[in-house]
mmCIF file of C-alpha atoms in Angstrom:
data_model
loop_
_atom_site.group_PDB
_atom_site.id
_atom_site.type_symbol
_atom_site.label_atom_id
_atom_site.label_comp_id
_atom_site.label_asym_id
_atom_site.label_seq_id
_atom_site.Cartn_x
_atom_site.Cartn_y
_atom_site.Cartn_z
ATOM 1 C CA UNK A 64 -36.427 59.345 -48.577
ATOM 2 C CA UNK A 65 -37.053 56.094 -50.456
ATOM 3 C CA UNK A 66 -39.131 53.632 -48.427
ATOM 4 C CA UNK A 67 -37.265 50.563 -47.138
ATOM 5 C CA UNK A 68 -39.663 48.191 -48.895
ATOM 6 C CA UNK A 69 -39.024 49.893 -52.231
ATOM 7 C CA UNK A 70 -35.214 49.940 -52.170
ATOM 8 C CA UNK A 71 -35.114 46.226 -51.267
ATOM 9 C CA UNK A 72 -36.047 45.497 -54.872
ATOM 10 C CA UNK A 73 -33.051 47.380 -56.272
ATOM 11 C CA UNK A 74 -30.819 45.456 -58.669
ATOM 12 C CA UNK A 75 -27.759 44.207 -56.819
ATOM 13 C CA UNK A 76 -24.992 44.638 -59.362
ATOM 14 C CA UNK A 77 -25.068 48.459 -59.793
ATOM 15 C CA UNK A 78 -24.819 48.959 -56.034
ATOM 16 C CA UNK A 79 -22.059 46.345 -55.762
ATOM 17 C CA UNK A 80 -20.161 47.811 -58.694
ATOM 18 C CA UNK A 81 -20.227 51.422 -57.380
ATOM 19 C CA UNK A 82 -19.357 50.121 -53.911
ATOM 20 C CA UNK A 83 -16.415 48.214 -55.304
ATOM 21 C CA UNK A 84 -15.230 51.375 -57.097
ATOM 22 C CA UNK A 85 -15.250 53.423 -53.890
ATOM 23 C CA UNK A 86 -13.551 50.572 -51.985
ATOM 24 C CA UNK A 87 -10.890 50.431 -54.724
ATOM 25 C CA UNK A 88 -10.286 54.172 -54.228
ATOM 26 C CA UNK A 89 -10.139 53.991 -50.442
ATOM 27 C CA UNK A 90 -8.082 50.826 -50.117
ATOM 28 C CA UNK A 91 -6.129 50.472 -53.336
ATOM 29 C CA UNK A 92 -5.093 54.122 -53.624
ATOM 30 C CA UNK A 93 -5.641 55.841 -50.310
ATOM 31 C CA UNK A 94 -4.388 53.089 -47.957
ATOM 32 C CA UNK A 95 -2.255 50.431 -49.632
ATOM 33 C CA UNK A 96 -0.438 52.349 -52.406
ATOM 34 C CA UNK A 97 1.640 54.088 -49.714
ATOM 35 C CA UNK A 98 3.875 51.019 -49.341
ATOM 36 C CA UNK A 99 4.683 50.983 -53.061
ATOM 37 C CA UNK A 100 6.170 54.471 -52.953
ATOM 38 C CA UNK A 101 8.115 54.427 -49.697
ATOM 39 C CA UNK A 102 11.501 54.842 -51.434
ATOM 40 C CA UNK A 103 10.250 57.939 -53.307
ATOM 41 C CA UNK A 104 8.673 59.448 -50.196
ATOM 42 C CA UNK A 105 11.875 58.838 -48.236
ATOM 43 C CA UNK A 106 13.911 60.613 -50.910
ATOM 44 C CA UNK A 107 11.591 63.610 -51.073
ATOM 45 C CA UNK A 108 11.200 64.195 -47.330
ATOM 46 C CA UNK A 109 14.453 62.686 -46.100
ATOM 47 C CA UNK A 110 12.666 60.045 -44.093
ATOM 48 C CA UNK A 111 14.392 57.577 -41.810
ATOM 49 C CA UNK A 112 13.201 54.015 -41.360
ATOM 50 C CA UNK A 113 11.549 55.061 -38.074
ATOM 51 C CA UNK A 114 9.808 57.970 -39.762
ATOM 52 C CA UNK A 115 8.479 55.633 -42.460
ATOM 53 C CA UNK A 116 7.083 53.423 -39.771
ATOM 54 C CA UNK A 117 5.498 56.364 -37.968
ATOM 55 C CA UNK A 118 3.771 57.512 -41.155
ATOM 56 C CA UNK A 119 2.502 53.984 -41.714
ATOM 57 C CA UNK A 120 1.178 54.064 -38.175
ATOM 58 C CA UNK A 121 -0.690 57.301 -38.944
ATOM 59 C CA UNK A 122 -2.491 55.507 -41.750
ATOM 60 C CA UNK A 123 -3.548 52.790 -39.316
ATOM 61 C CA UNK A 124 -4.649 55.456 -36.793
ATOM 62 C CA UNK A 125 -6.813 57.092 -39.434
ATOM 63 C CA UNK A 126 -8.235 53.720 -40.331
ATOM 64 C CA UNK A 127 -9.149 53.107 -36.696
ATOM 65 C CA UNK A 128 -10.825 56.503 -36.381
ATOM 66 C CA UNK A 129 -12.879 55.757 -39.488
ATOM 67 C CA UNK A 130 -13.985 52.438 -38.019
ATOM 68 C CA UNK A 131 -15.031 54.132 -34.777
ATOM 69 C CA UNK A 132 -17.214 56.664 -36.640
ATOM 70 C CA UNK A 133 -18.697 54.344 -39.281
ATOM 71 C CA UNK A 134 -21.345 52.466 -37.222
ATOM 72 C CA UNK A 135 -23.136 55.660 -36.243
ATOM 73 C CA UNK A 136 -22.876 57.369 -39.658
ATOM 74 C CA UNK A 137 -23.912 54.118 -41.417
ATOM 75 C CA UNK A 138 -27.002 53.846 -39.185
ATOM 76 C CA UNK A 139 -28.051 57.364 -40.166
ATOM 77 C CA UNK A 140 -27.098 57.204 -43.826
ATOM 78 C CA UNK A 141 -25.037 54.367 -45.426
ATOM 79 C CA UNK A 142 -25.046 56.283 -48.709
ATOM 80 C CA UNK A 143 -23.696 59.364 -46.911
ATOM 81 C CA UNK A 144 -21.018 57.213 -45.246
ATOM 82 C CA UNK A 145 -19.840 55.875 -48.590
ATOM 83 C CA UNK A 146 -19.731 59.397 -50.032
ATOM 84 C CA UNK A 147 -17.874 60.650 -46.949
ATOM 85 C CA UNK A 148 -15.320 57.857 -47.453
ATOM 86 C CA UNK A 149 -14.811 58.860 -51.112
ATOM 87 C CA UNK A 150 -14.433 62.500 -50.092
ATOM 88 C CA UNK A 151 -11.935 61.624 -47.376
ATOM 89 C CA UNK A 152 -9.874 59.455 -49.730
ATOM 90 C CA UNK A 153 -9.836 62.266 -52.368
ATOM 91 C CA UNK A 154 -8.886 64.925 -49.789
ATOM 92 C CA UNK A 155 -6.175 62.812 -48.212
ATOM 93 C CA UNK A 156 -4.634 61.966 -51.643
ATOM 94 C CA UNK A 157 -4.733 65.647 -52.651
ATOM 95 C CA UNK A 158 -3.060 66.755 -49.407
ATOM 96 C CA UNK A 159 -0.290 64.227 -49.943
ATOM 97 C CA UNK A 160 0.193 65.334 -53.575
ATOM 98 C CA UNK A 161 0.444 68.972 -52.628
ATOM 99 C CA UNK A 162 2.264 68.626 -49.303
ATOM 100 C CA UNK A 163 5.047 71.179 -48.881
ATOM 101 C CA UNK A 164 6.439 69.339 -45.862
ATOM 102 C CA UNK A 165 6.170 66.060 -43.974
ATOM 103 C CA UNK A 166 3.541 67.437 -41.493
ATOM 104 C CA UNK A 167 0.996 68.107 -44.192
ATOM 105 C CA UNK A 168 1.897 64.795 -45.839
ATOM 106 C CA UNK A 169 1.221 63.026 -42.575
ATOM 107 C CA UNK A 170 -2.138 64.766 -42.186
ATOM 108 C CA UNK A 171 -3.054 63.553 -45.682
ATOM 109 C CA UNK A 172 -2.144 60.008 -44.686
ATOM 110 C CA UNK A 173 -4.456 60.184 -41.649
ATOM 111 C CA UNK A 174 -7.394 61.468 -43.676
ATOM 112 C CA UNK A 175 -6.787 58.944 -46.496
ATOM 113 C CA UNK A 176 -6.532 56.092 -43.961
ATOM 114 C CA UNK A 177 -9.814 57.186 -42.386
ATOM 115 C CA UNK A 178 -11.559 56.631 -45.700
ATOM 116 C CA UNK A 179 -10.801 52.921 -45.585
ATOM 117 C CA UNK A 180 -12.337 52.649 -42.076
ATOM 118 C CA UNK A 181 -15.510 54.304 -43.268
ATOM 119 C CA UNK A 182 -16.067 52.618 -46.596
ATOM 120 C CA UNK A 183 -16.534 48.904 -45.866
ATOM 121 C CA UNK A 184 -19.123 49.304 -43.087
ATOM 122 C CA UNK A 185 -20.938 51.886 -45.220
ATOM 123 C CA UNK A 186 -21.085 49.695 -48.298
ATOM 124 C CA UNK A 187 -22.107 46.647 -46.264
ATOM 125 C CA UNK A 188 -24.960 48.561 -44.612
ATOM 126 C CA UNK A 189 -26.092 50.046 -47.957
ATOM 127 C CA UNK A 190 -26.229 46.618 -49.619
ATOM 128 C CA UNK A 191 -28.026 45.249 -46.544
ATOM 129 C CA UNK A 192 -30.730 47.857 -46.869
ATOM 130 C CA UNK A 193 -31.122 48.028 -50.645
ATOM 131 C CA UNK A 194 -30.505 44.505 -51.961
ATOM 132 C CA UNK A 195 -32.833 41.538 -51.558
ATOM 133 C CA UNK A 196 -31.845 38.622 -49.344
ATOM 134 C CA UNK A 197 -31.567 36.137 -52.207
ATOM 135 C CA UNK A 198 -28.671 37.953 -53.893
ATOM 136 C CA UNK A 199 -27.253 39.925 -50.961
ATOM 137 C CA UNK A 200 -24.285 37.534 -50.377
ATOM 138 C CA UNK A 201 -23.146 37.959 -53.994
ATOM 139 C CA UNK A 202 -23.497 41.727 -53.756
ATOM 140 C CA UNK A 203 -21.462 41.909 -50.538
ATOM 141 C CA UNK A 204 -18.539 39.749 -51.697
ATOM 142 C CA UNK A 205 -18.297 41.313 -55.164
ATOM 143 C CA UNK A 206 -18.290 44.817 -53.650
ATOM 144 C CA UNK A 207 -15.504 43.736 -51.304
ATOM 145 C CA UNK A 208 -13.267 42.786 -54.229
ATOM 146 C CA UNK A 209 -12.863 46.475 -54.937
ATOM 147 C CA UNK A 210 -9.666 46.252 -52.832
ATOM 148 C CA UNK A 211 -8.201 43.816 -55.453
ATOM 149 C CA UNK A 212 -9.271 46.203 -58.253
ATOM 150 C CA UNK A 213 -7.456 49.074 -56.544
ATOM 151 C CA UNK A 214 -4.340 46.984 -55.964
ATOM 152 C CA UNK A 215 -4.228 45.894 -59.592
ATOM 153 C CA UNK A 216 -4.738 49.490 -60.860
ATOM 154 C CA UNK A 217 -1.931 50.841 -58.678
ATOM 155 C CA UNK A 218 0.514 48.010 -59.113
ATOM 156 C CA UNK A 219 2.514 49.430 -61.974
ATOM 157 C CA UNK A 220 2.417 53.107 -60.972
ATOM 158 C CA UNK A 221 5.855 52.983 -59.222
ATOM 159 C CA UNK A 222 7.395 52.071 -62.602
ATOM 160 C CA UNK A 223 6.081 55.354 -64.184
ATOM 161 C CA UNK A 224 8.630 58.053 -64.856
ATOM 162 C CA UNK A 225 6.376 60.804 -63.503
ATOM 163 C CA UNK A 226 7.142 62.156 -60.073
ATOM 164 C CA UNK A 227 5.004 60.690 -57.285
ATOM 165 C CA UNK A 228 3.120 63.974 -56.684
ATOM 166 C CA UNK A 229 1.747 63.802 -60.221
ATOM 167 C CA UNK A 230 0.676 60.174 -59.646
ATOM 168 C CA UNK A 231 -0.980 61.070 -56.371
ATOM 169 C CA UNK A 232 -2.740 64.063 -57.971
ATOM 170 C CA UNK A 233 -4.055 61.655 -60.643
ATOM 171 C CA UNK A 234 -5.334 59.383 -57.904
ATOM 172 C CA UNK A 235 -7.148 62.411 -56.339
ATOM 173 C CA UNK A 236 -8.746 63.302 -59.673
ATOM 174 C CA UNK A 237 -9.971 59.698 -60.026
ATOM 175 C CA UNK A 238 -11.294 60.014 -56.522
ATOM 176 C CA UNK A 239 -13.363 63.064 -57.443
ATOM 177 C CA UNK A 240 -14.791 61.189 -60.446
ATOM 178 C CA UNK A 241 -15.596 58.090 -58.392
ATOM 179 C CA UNK A 242 -17.219 60.047 -55.600
ATOM 180 C CA UNK A 243 -19.364 62.024 -58.024
ATOM 181 C CA UNK A 244 -20.427 58.796 -59.751
ATOM 182 C CA UNK A 245 -21.430 57.353 -56.361
ATOM 183 C CA UNK A 246 -23.364 60.489 -55.485
ATOM 184 C CA UNK A 247 -25.327 60.236 -58.742
ATOM 185 C CA UNK A 248 -26.089 56.526 -58.618
ATOM 186 C CA UNK A 249 -26.212 55.106 -55.064
ATOM 187 C CA UNK A 250 -29.712 54.777 -53.646
ATOM 188 C CA UNK A 251 -30.979 56.577 -50.530
ATOM 189 C CA UNK A 252 -32.339 54.759 -47.510
ATOM 190 C CA UNK A 253 -34.120 55.462 -44.209
ATOM 191 C CA UNK A 254 -32.212 55.292 -40.911
ATOM 192 C CA UNK A 255 -31.534 51.650 -39.878
ATOM 193 C CA UNK A 256 -33.372 49.836 -37.139
ATOM 194 C CA UNK A 257 -31.689 49.191 -33.797
ATOM 195 C CA UNK A 258 -28.886 46.685 -33.875
ATOM 196 C CA UNK A 259 -29.635 43.064 -32.946
ATOM 197 C CA UNK A 260 -27.298 40.163 -32.226
ATOM 198 C CA UNK A 261 -25.545 38.540 -29.288
ATOM 199 C CA UNK A 262 -22.001 38.980 -28.005
ATOM 200 C CA UNK A 263 -21.610 35.204 -28.388
ATOM 201 C CA UNK A 264 -22.113 35.667 -32.122
ATOM 202 C CA UNK A 265 -19.607 38.485 -32.327
ATOM 203 C CA UNK A 266 -16.645 36.765 -30.544
ATOM 204 C CA UNK A 267 -15.947 34.034 -33.153
ATOM 205 C CA UNK A 268 -16.226 36.553 -35.890
ATOM 206 C CA UNK A 269 -13.629 38.844 -34.253
ATOM 207 C CA UNK A 270 -11.290 35.904 -33.558
ATOM 208 C CA UNK A 271 -11.534 34.892 -37.213
ATOM 209 C CA UNK A 272 -10.773 38.445 -38.246
ATOM 210 C CA UNK A 273 -7.776 38.725 -35.935
ATOM 211 C CA UNK A 274 -6.453 35.533 -37.482
ATOM 212 C CA UNK A 275 -6.790 37.089 -40.953
ATOM 213 C CA UNK A 276 -4.844 40.084 -39.763
ATOM 214 C CA UNK A 277 -2.106 38.002 -38.087
ATOM 215 C CA UNK A 278 -1.555 35.761 -41.141
ATOM 216 C CA UNK A 279 -1.826 38.492 -43.800
ATOM 217 C CA UNK A 280 0.482 41.067 -42.174
ATOM 218 C CA UNK A 281 3.737 39.137 -42.835
ATOM 219 C CA UNK A 282 2.698 38.782 -46.503
ATOM 220 C CA UNK A 283 1.767 42.462 -47.026
ATOM 221 C CA UNK A 284 4.925 43.605 -45.199
ATOM 222 C CA UNK A 285 7.643 41.162 -46.167
ATOM 223 C CA UNK A 286 6.676 39.305 -49.312
ATOM 224 C CA UNK A 287 8.592 41.813 -51.514
ATOM 225 C CA UNK A 288 11.640 41.392 -49.305
ATOM 226 C CA UNK A 289 11.341 37.615 -49.681
ATOM 227 C CA UNK A 290 11.292 37.957 -53.470
ATOM 228 C CA UNK A 291 14.397 40.086 -53.406
ATOM 229 C CA UNK A 292 16.067 37.615 -51.112
ATOM 230 C CA UNK A 293 15.139 34.862 -53.615
ATOM 231 C CA UNK A 294 16.916 36.792 -56.400
ATOM 232 C CA UNK A 295 13.837 38.200 -58.203
ATOM 233 C CA UNK A 296 13.774 41.676 -59.668
ATOM 234 C CA UNK A 297 11.605 44.633 -58.652
ATOM 235 C CA UNK A 298 9.618 44.176 -61.865
ATOM 236 C CA UNK A 299 8.807 40.644 -60.740
ATOM 237 C CA UNK A 300 7.644 42.006 -57.403
ATOM 238 C CA UNK A 301 5.381 44.446 -59.266
ATOM 239 C CA UNK A 302 3.891 41.578 -61.279
ATOM 240 C CA UNK A 303 3.241 39.720 -58.011
ATOM 241 C CA UNK A 304 1.417 42.779 -56.547
ATOM 242 C CA UNK A 305 -0.626 42.981 -59.749
ATOM 243 C CA UNK A 306 -1.436 39.254 -59.479
ATOM 244 C CA UNK A 307 -2.654 39.719 -55.903
ATOM 245 C CA UNK A 308 -5.087 42.384 -57.115
ATOM 246 C CA UNK A 309 -6.350 40.552 -60.200
ATOM 247 C CA UNK A 310 -6.740 37.241 -58.402
ATOM 248 C CA UNK A 311 -8.508 39.088 -55.610
ATOM 249 C CA UNK A 312 -11.336 39.874 -57.998
ATOM 250 C CA UNK A 313 -12.187 36.184 -58.029
ATOM 251 C CA UNK A 314 -12.820 36.418 -54.274
ATOM 252 C CA UNK A 315 -16.263 37.718 -55.221
ATOM 253 C CA UNK A 316 -17.174 34.174 -56.096
ATOM 254 C CA UNK A 317 -17.124 33.294 -52.446
ATOM 255 C CA UNK A 318 -20.564 34.779 -51.924
ATOM 256 C CA UNK A 319 -22.236 32.513 -54.523
ATOM 257 C CA UNK A 320 -20.354 29.552 -53.091
ATOM 258 C CA UNK A 321 -21.575 30.398 -49.594
ATOM 259 C CA UNK A 322 -25.146 30.487 -50.920
ATOM 260 C CA UNK A 323 -24.756 27.024 -52.442
ATOM 261 C CA UNK A 324 -22.740 24.998 -49.891
ATOM 262 C CA UNK A 325 -22.788 27.122 -46.753
ATOM 263 C CA UNK A 326 -20.662 29.900 -45.218
ATOM 264 C CA UNK A 327 -18.908 27.534 -42.793
ATOM 265 C CA UNK A 328 -17.685 25.152 -45.511
ATOM 266 C CA UNK A 329 -16.481 27.894 -47.797
ATOM 267 C CA UNK A 330 -14.708 29.744 -44.978
ATOM 268 C CA UNK A 331 -12.931 26.504 -43.915
ATOM 269 C CA UNK A 332 -11.840 25.673 -47.477
ATOM 270 C CA UNK A 333 -10.626 29.218 -48.161
ATOM 271 C CA UNK A 334 -8.498 29.190 -44.977
ATOM 272 C CA UNK A 335 -6.837 25.940 -46.151
ATOM 273 C CA UNK A 336 -5.937 27.475 -49.517
ATOM 274 C CA UNK A 337 -4.658 30.583 -47.766
ATOM 275 C CA UNK A 338 -2.284 28.547 -45.670
ATOM 276 C CA UNK A 339 -0.944 26.853 -48.763
ATOM 277 C CA UNK A 340 -0.410 30.104 -50.591
ATOM 278 C CA UNK A 341 1.507 31.708 -47.705
ATOM 279 C CA UNK A 342 3.638 28.601 -47.162
ATOM 280 C CA UNK A 343 4.866 28.608 -50.808
ATOM 281 C CA UNK A 344 7.160 31.471 -49.908
ATOM 282 C CA UNK A 345 8.827 29.198 -47.323
ATOM 283 C CA UNK A 346 10.304 27.083 -50.126
ATOM 284 C CA UNK A 347 14.127 27.398 -50.289
ATOM 285 C CA UNK A 348 14.374 28.754 -53.852
ATOM 286 C CA UNK A 349 10.933 29.879 -55.059
ATOM 287 C CA UNK A 350 11.061 30.814 -58.732
ATOM 288 C CA UNK A 351 8.748 33.189 -60.547
ATOM 289 C CA UNK A 352 6.018 30.577 -61.262
ATOM 290 C CA UNK A 353 5.917 29.658 -57.556
ATOM 291 C CA UNK A 354 5.721 33.198 -56.311
ATOM 292 C CA UNK A 355 3.059 34.092 -58.890
ATOM 293 C CA UNK A 356 1.037 31.086 -57.652
ATOM 294 C CA UNK A 357 1.548 32.245 -54.093
ATOM 295 C CA UNK A 358 0.404 35.775 -55.022
ATOM 296 C CA UNK A 359 -2.683 34.451 -56.764
ATOM 297 C CA UNK A 360 -3.646 32.223 -53.833
ATOM 298 C CA UNK A 361 -3.045 35.020 -51.356
ATOM 299 C CA UNK A 362 -5.046 37.547 -53.409
ATOM 300 C CA UNK A 363 -8.082 35.348 -53.932
ATOM 301 C CA UNK A 364 -8.191 34.029 -50.410
ATOM 302 C CA UNK A 365 -7.637 37.355 -48.672
ATOM 303 C CA UNK A 366 -10.473 38.991 -50.587
ATOM 304 C CA UNK A 367 -12.655 35.884 -50.110
ATOM 305 C CA UNK A 368 -12.019 35.750 -46.369
ATOM 306 C CA UNK A 369 -12.756 39.426 -45.829
ATOM 307 C CA UNK A 370 -15.834 39.133 -47.947
ATOM 308 C CA UNK A 371 -16.998 36.129 -45.974
ATOM 309 C CA UNK A 372 -16.439 38.151 -42.789
ATOM 310 C CA UNK A 373 -18.938 40.677 -44.125
ATOM 311 C CA UNK A 374 -21.502 37.920 -44.716
ATOM 312 C CA UNK A 375 -20.799 36.588 -41.206
ATOM 313 C CA UNK A 376 -21.290 40.066 -39.763
ATOM 314 C CA UNK A 377 -24.609 40.334 -41.582
ATOM 315 C CA UNK A 378 -25.834 37.156 -39.885
ATOM 316 C CA UNK A 379 -24.831 38.376 -36.454
ATOM 317 C CA UNK A 380 -26.425 41.830 -36.983
ATOM 318 C CA UNK A 381 -29.119 41.359 -39.638
ATOM 319 C CA UNK A 382 -30.411 44.948 -39.477
ATOM 320 C CA UNK A 383 -27.043 46.618 -38.816
ATOM 321 C CA UNK A 384 -24.308 44.786 -40.781
ATOM 322 C CA UNK A 385 -22.140 47.908 -40.500
ATOM 323 C CA UNK A 386 -21.768 47.207 -36.786
ATOM 324 C CA UNK A 387 -20.580 43.678 -37.352
ATOM 325 C CA UNK A 388 -18.250 44.735 -40.174
ATOM 326 C CA UNK A 389 -16.742 47.317 -37.839
ATOM 327 C CA UNK A 390 -16.069 44.683 -35.196
ATOM 328 C CA UNK A 391 -14.609 42.388 -37.810
ATOM 329 C CA UNK A 392 -12.341 44.901 -39.545
ATOM 330 C CA UNK A 393 -11.208 46.276 -36.214
ATOM 331 C CA UNK A 394 -10.048 42.782 -35.279
ATOM 332 C CA UNK A 395 -8.291 42.479 -38.611
ATOM 333 C CA UNK A 396 -6.505 45.750 -38.010
ATOM 334 C CA UNK A 397 -5.429 44.725 -34.525
ATOM 335 C CA UNK A 398 -4.080 41.425 -35.914
ATOM 336 C CA UNK A 399 -2.109 43.212 -38.605
ATOM 337 C CA UNK A 400 -0.732 45.826 -36.148
ATOM 338 C CA UNK A 401 0.517 43.134 -33.754
ATOM 339 C CA UNK A 402 1.819 40.708 -36.289
ATOM 340 C CA UNK A 403 3.984 43.046 -38.431
ATOM 341 C CA UNK A 404 6.570 43.823 -35.754
ATOM 342 C CA UNK A 405 6.493 40.270 -34.459
ATOM 343 C CA UNK A 406 7.174 38.946 -37.965
ATOM 344 C CA UNK A 407 10.006 41.471 -38.376
ATOM 345 C CA UNK A 408 11.638 40.317 -35.133
ATOM 346 C CA UNK A 409 11.199 36.695 -36.100
ATOM 347 C CA UNK A 410 12.679 37.306 -39.560
ATOM 348 C CA UNK A 411 15.884 38.662 -38.001
ATOM 349 C CA UNK A 412 16.155 35.627 -35.798
ATOM 350 C CA UNK A 413 15.089 32.689 -38.014
ATOM 351 C CA UNK A 414 14.834 34.161 -41.522
ATOM 352 C CA UNK A 415 11.922 34.983 -43.822
ATOM 353 C CA UNK A 416 11.378 31.494 -45.227
ATOM 354 C CA UNK A 417 10.753 30.198 -41.729
ATOM 355 C CA UNK A 418 8.463 33.151 -40.981
ATOM 356 C CA UNK A 419 6.261 32.301 -43.953
ATOM 357 C CA UNK A 420 6.282 28.625 -43.077
ATOM 358 C CA UNK A 421 5.147 29.348 -39.540
ATOM 359 C CA UNK A 422 2.561 31.845 -40.754
ATOM 360 C CA UNK A 423 1.097 29.130 -42.990
ATOM 361 C CA UNK A 424 0.832 26.886 -39.973
ATOM 362 C CA UNK A 425 -0.800 29.614 -37.959
ATOM 363 C CA UNK A 426 -3.450 29.938 -40.676
ATOM 364 C CA UNK A 427 -4.444 26.374 -40.022
ATOM 365 C CA UNK A 428 -5.684 27.427 -36.570
ATOM 366 C CA UNK A 429 -8.828 28.221 -38.547
ATOM 367 C CA UNK A 430 -9.466 24.450 -38.599
ATOM 368 C CA UNK A 431 -10.737 24.993 -35.056
ATOM 369 C CA UNK A 432 -13.883 26.260 -36.746
ATOM 370 C CA UNK A 433 -14.863 22.648 -37.214
ATOM 371 C CA UNK A 434 -16.332 23.190 -33.737
ATOM 372 C CA UNK A 435 -19.861 24.670 -34.246
ATOM 373 C CA UNK A 436 -19.346 27.376 -31.547
ATOM 374 C CA UNK A 437 -16.342 28.773 -33.399
ATOM 375 C CA UNK A 438 -17.813 28.623 -36.872
ATOM 376 C CA UNK A 439 -19.911 31.127 -38.799
ATOM 377 C CA UNK A 440 -23.656 30.768 -38.868
ATOM 378 C CA UNK A 441 -25.004 29.017 -41.925
ATOM 379 C CA UNK A 442 -28.528 30.249 -41.200
#
């Protein structure tokens, strides 16, 4: 094992870059790409709308299982947890590509979803143990932008003429390569110290994360439908998805900003921009420039907010950031799970423009963080 004092001097960018690559695999390919291919999956397996929803729920279930396991595995070996996440993503993608029936396909979705639950706590813990304090915020937020990288890389794959099994098999091959690269390059660490931090510090973090889930779920689920309703083509929707991913890469700048002006101020400003980006889809006739601007704002603020949650978690649990990240991302998942059906019901009653307008207003609840007890710690 490499002593803790030695690995603290490791350069931050190689760890952050490899972490971002595994996160791109687990989120961009193994978790989020499912939604892009629902029409093709439905055609192959004869899925009803209910069945599509059940399969999506299996992904969330796998994600939850991964989050439950990750604190313990990250405490023993954050490097091993990241490798396990890469292996789970690769296995899940391969099972989906080779599935002879919907049962095997569903099993692949569960395994692939589990990889996303494992990877973020593992990467956060690894950076916390191997990167010096002075540059740790940068490393955490840049690694978190791997989700945007994965979204950008998968955005145009539905337009390819190959069958979806070939595309999924390619994702699995990329997963093998990424996992092997992580195995060769990520540093080893000793088991982490016991977790520290108060419940009072966790509660505001979880509330903030639930709010991210509640406000992002309508966008992830219904933004494409809103574009179709506004008269835009499927190609335009693909460009918007790509914009979300590319703009999300800029979310890595949030770490440096938090170092300079404080986590609380950056979090507050990011929430304000997020509300504006969501509300743009409430305009009566949003054209392509408007929806691209909305996609860019959503991408950069979503990645920035989740990255800031990782920094916040590290301040609540300095020696075990994986535990705080697990709390945070569990809250995010709960928010998304609850908000998606509520947004669907609201859309049928008042229409999608009103849903996006109300969601933008809900995002402004984050202004309550002006109160010190609800705000992230700046020290």
